[in-house]
mmCIF file of C-alpha atoms in Angstrom:
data_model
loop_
_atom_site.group_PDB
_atom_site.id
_atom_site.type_symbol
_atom_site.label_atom_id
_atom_site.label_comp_id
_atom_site.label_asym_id
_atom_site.label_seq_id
_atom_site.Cartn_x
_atom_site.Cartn_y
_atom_site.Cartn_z
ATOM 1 C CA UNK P 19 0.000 0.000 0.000
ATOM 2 C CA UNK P 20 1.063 3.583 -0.439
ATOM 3 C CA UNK P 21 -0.475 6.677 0.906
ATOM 4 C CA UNK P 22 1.795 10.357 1.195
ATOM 5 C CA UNK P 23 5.090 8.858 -0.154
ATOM 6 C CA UNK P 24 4.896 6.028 2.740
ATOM 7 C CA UNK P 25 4.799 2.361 1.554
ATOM 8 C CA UNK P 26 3.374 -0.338 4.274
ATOM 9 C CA UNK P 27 2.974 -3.925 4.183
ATOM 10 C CA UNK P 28 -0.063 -6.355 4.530
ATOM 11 C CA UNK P 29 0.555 -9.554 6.772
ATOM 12 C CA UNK P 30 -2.167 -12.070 8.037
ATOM 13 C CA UNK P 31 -2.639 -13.972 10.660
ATOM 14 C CA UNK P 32 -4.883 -17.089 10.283
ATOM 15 C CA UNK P 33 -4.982 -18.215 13.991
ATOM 16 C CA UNK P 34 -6.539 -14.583 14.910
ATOM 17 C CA UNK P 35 -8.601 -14.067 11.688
ATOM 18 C CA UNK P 36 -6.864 -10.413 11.455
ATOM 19 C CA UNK P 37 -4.686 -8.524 8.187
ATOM 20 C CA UNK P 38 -1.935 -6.779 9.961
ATOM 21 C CA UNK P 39 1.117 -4.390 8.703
ATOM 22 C CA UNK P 40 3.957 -2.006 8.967
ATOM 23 C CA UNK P 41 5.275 1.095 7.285
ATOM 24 C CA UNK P 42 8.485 -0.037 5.014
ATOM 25 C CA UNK P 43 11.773 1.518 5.098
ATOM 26 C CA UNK P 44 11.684 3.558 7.959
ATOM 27 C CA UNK P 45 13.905 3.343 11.029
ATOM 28 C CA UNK P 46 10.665 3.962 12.841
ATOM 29 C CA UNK P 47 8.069 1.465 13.862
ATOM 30 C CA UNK P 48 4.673 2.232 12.718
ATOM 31 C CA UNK P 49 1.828 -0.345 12.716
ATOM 32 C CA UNK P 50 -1.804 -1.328 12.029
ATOM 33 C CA UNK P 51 -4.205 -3.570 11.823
ATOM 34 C CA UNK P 52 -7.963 -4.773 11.236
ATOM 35 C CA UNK P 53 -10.019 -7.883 10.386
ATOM 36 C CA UNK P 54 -10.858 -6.784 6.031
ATOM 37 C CA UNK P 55 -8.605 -5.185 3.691
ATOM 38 C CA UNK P 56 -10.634 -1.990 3.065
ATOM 39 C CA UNK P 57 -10.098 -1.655 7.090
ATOM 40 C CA UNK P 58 -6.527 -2.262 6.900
ATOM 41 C CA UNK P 59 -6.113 0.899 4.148
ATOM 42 C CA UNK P 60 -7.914 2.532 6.391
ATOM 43 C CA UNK P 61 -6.488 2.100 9.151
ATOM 44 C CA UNK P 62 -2.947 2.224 7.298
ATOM 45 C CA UNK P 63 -4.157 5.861 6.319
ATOM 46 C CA UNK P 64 -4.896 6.089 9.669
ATOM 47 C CA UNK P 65 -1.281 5.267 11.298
ATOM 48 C CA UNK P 66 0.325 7.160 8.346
ATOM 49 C CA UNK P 67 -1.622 10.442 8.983
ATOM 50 C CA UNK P 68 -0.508 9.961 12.908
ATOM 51 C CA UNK P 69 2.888 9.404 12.007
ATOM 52 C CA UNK P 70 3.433 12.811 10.267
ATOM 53 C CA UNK P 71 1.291 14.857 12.978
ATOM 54 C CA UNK P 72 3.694 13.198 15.661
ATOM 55 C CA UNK P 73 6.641 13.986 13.525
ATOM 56 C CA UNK P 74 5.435 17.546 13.086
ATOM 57 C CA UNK P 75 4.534 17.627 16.557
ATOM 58 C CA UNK P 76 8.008 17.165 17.512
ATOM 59 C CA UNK P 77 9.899 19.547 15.252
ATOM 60 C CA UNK P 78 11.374 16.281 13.634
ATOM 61 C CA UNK P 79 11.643 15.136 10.121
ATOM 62 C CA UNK P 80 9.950 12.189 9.476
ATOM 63 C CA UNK P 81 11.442 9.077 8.010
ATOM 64 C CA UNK P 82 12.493 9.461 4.011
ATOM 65 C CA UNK P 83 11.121 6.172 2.659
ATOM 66 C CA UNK P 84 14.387 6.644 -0.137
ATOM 67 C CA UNK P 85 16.314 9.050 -0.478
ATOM 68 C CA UNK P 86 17.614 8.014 -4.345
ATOM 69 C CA UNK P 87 21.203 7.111 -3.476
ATOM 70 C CA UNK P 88 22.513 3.544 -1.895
ATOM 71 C CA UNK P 89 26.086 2.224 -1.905
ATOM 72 C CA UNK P 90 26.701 -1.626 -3.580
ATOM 73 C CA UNK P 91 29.314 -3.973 -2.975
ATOM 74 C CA UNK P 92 29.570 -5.744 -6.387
ATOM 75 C CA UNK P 93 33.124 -7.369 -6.070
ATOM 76 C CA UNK P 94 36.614 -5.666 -7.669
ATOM 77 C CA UNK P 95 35.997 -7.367 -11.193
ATOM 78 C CA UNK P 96 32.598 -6.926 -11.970
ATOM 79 C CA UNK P 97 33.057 -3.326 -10.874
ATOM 80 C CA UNK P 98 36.306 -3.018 -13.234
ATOM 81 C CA UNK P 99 33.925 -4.734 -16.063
ATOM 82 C CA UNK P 100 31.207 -2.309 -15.360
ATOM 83 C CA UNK P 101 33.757 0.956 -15.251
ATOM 84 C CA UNK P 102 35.216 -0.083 -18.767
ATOM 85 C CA UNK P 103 31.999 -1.141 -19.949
ATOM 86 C CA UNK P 104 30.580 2.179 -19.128
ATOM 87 C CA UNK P 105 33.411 4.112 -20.227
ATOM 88 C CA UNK P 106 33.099 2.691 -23.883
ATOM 89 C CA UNK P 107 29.744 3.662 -23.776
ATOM 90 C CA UNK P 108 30.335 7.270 -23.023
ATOM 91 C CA UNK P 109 29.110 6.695 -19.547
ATOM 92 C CA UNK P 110 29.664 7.519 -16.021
ATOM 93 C CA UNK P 111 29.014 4.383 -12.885
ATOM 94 C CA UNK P 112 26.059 6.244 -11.890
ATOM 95 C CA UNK P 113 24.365 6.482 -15.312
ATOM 96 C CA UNK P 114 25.374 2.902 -16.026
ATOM 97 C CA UNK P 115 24.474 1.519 -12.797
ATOM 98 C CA UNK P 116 20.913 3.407 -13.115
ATOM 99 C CA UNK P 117 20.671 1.925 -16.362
ATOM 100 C CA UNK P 118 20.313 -1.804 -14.945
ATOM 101 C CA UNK P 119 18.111 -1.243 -12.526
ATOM 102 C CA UNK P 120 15.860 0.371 -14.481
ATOM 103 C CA UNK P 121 16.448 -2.794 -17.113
ATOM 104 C CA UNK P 122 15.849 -5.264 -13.987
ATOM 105 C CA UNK P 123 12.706 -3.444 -12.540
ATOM 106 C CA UNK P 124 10.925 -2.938 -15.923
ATOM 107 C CA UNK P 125 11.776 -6.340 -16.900
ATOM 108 C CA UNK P 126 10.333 -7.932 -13.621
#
């Protein structure tokens, strides 16, 4: 689910007859939960909308979901095949690297 640039995920629990989840890719634990999925967005909406008035509340910045950097350990040959590969292409690493994961996402 996403709601305001937050992502959360939908769990179940079979025992307890409940859908449960979490906001993603925050250092911050955020949390909901109901018994149909049209209550769980709400109540995802719910826990997101509380999470940015606390935030606010606080004076501090909430979590970034992604920021649109990361670092990758790839291994000193594949990244000296990737730098010449790039360079013959008129590339930079960044551009190249970009590149693939666009190719890899689309793809999927």
């Amino acid at each position: 689910m996403k709601y305001k640039g937050q992502i959360g995920s939908i769990e179940h629990d079979l025992e307890q007859g409940v859908l449960y989840g979490k906001l993603l890719f925050i250092n911050d634990l955020v949390t909901y939960e109901a018994e149909s999925l049209r209550g769980l967005e709400a109540e995802f909406r719910v826990s997101v909308d509380e999470y940015l008035a606390d935030c606010e509340r606080m004076g501090v910045s909430p979590n970034k979901p992604f920021k649109g950097s990361f670092n990758i350990r790839i291994g000193r040959e594949l990244h000296q095949q990737l730098a010449v590969k790039a360079a013959d292409e008129g590339l930079g690493l960044n551009e190249a690297v970009q590149r693939a994961v666009e190719e890899f996402v689309v793809a999927r």
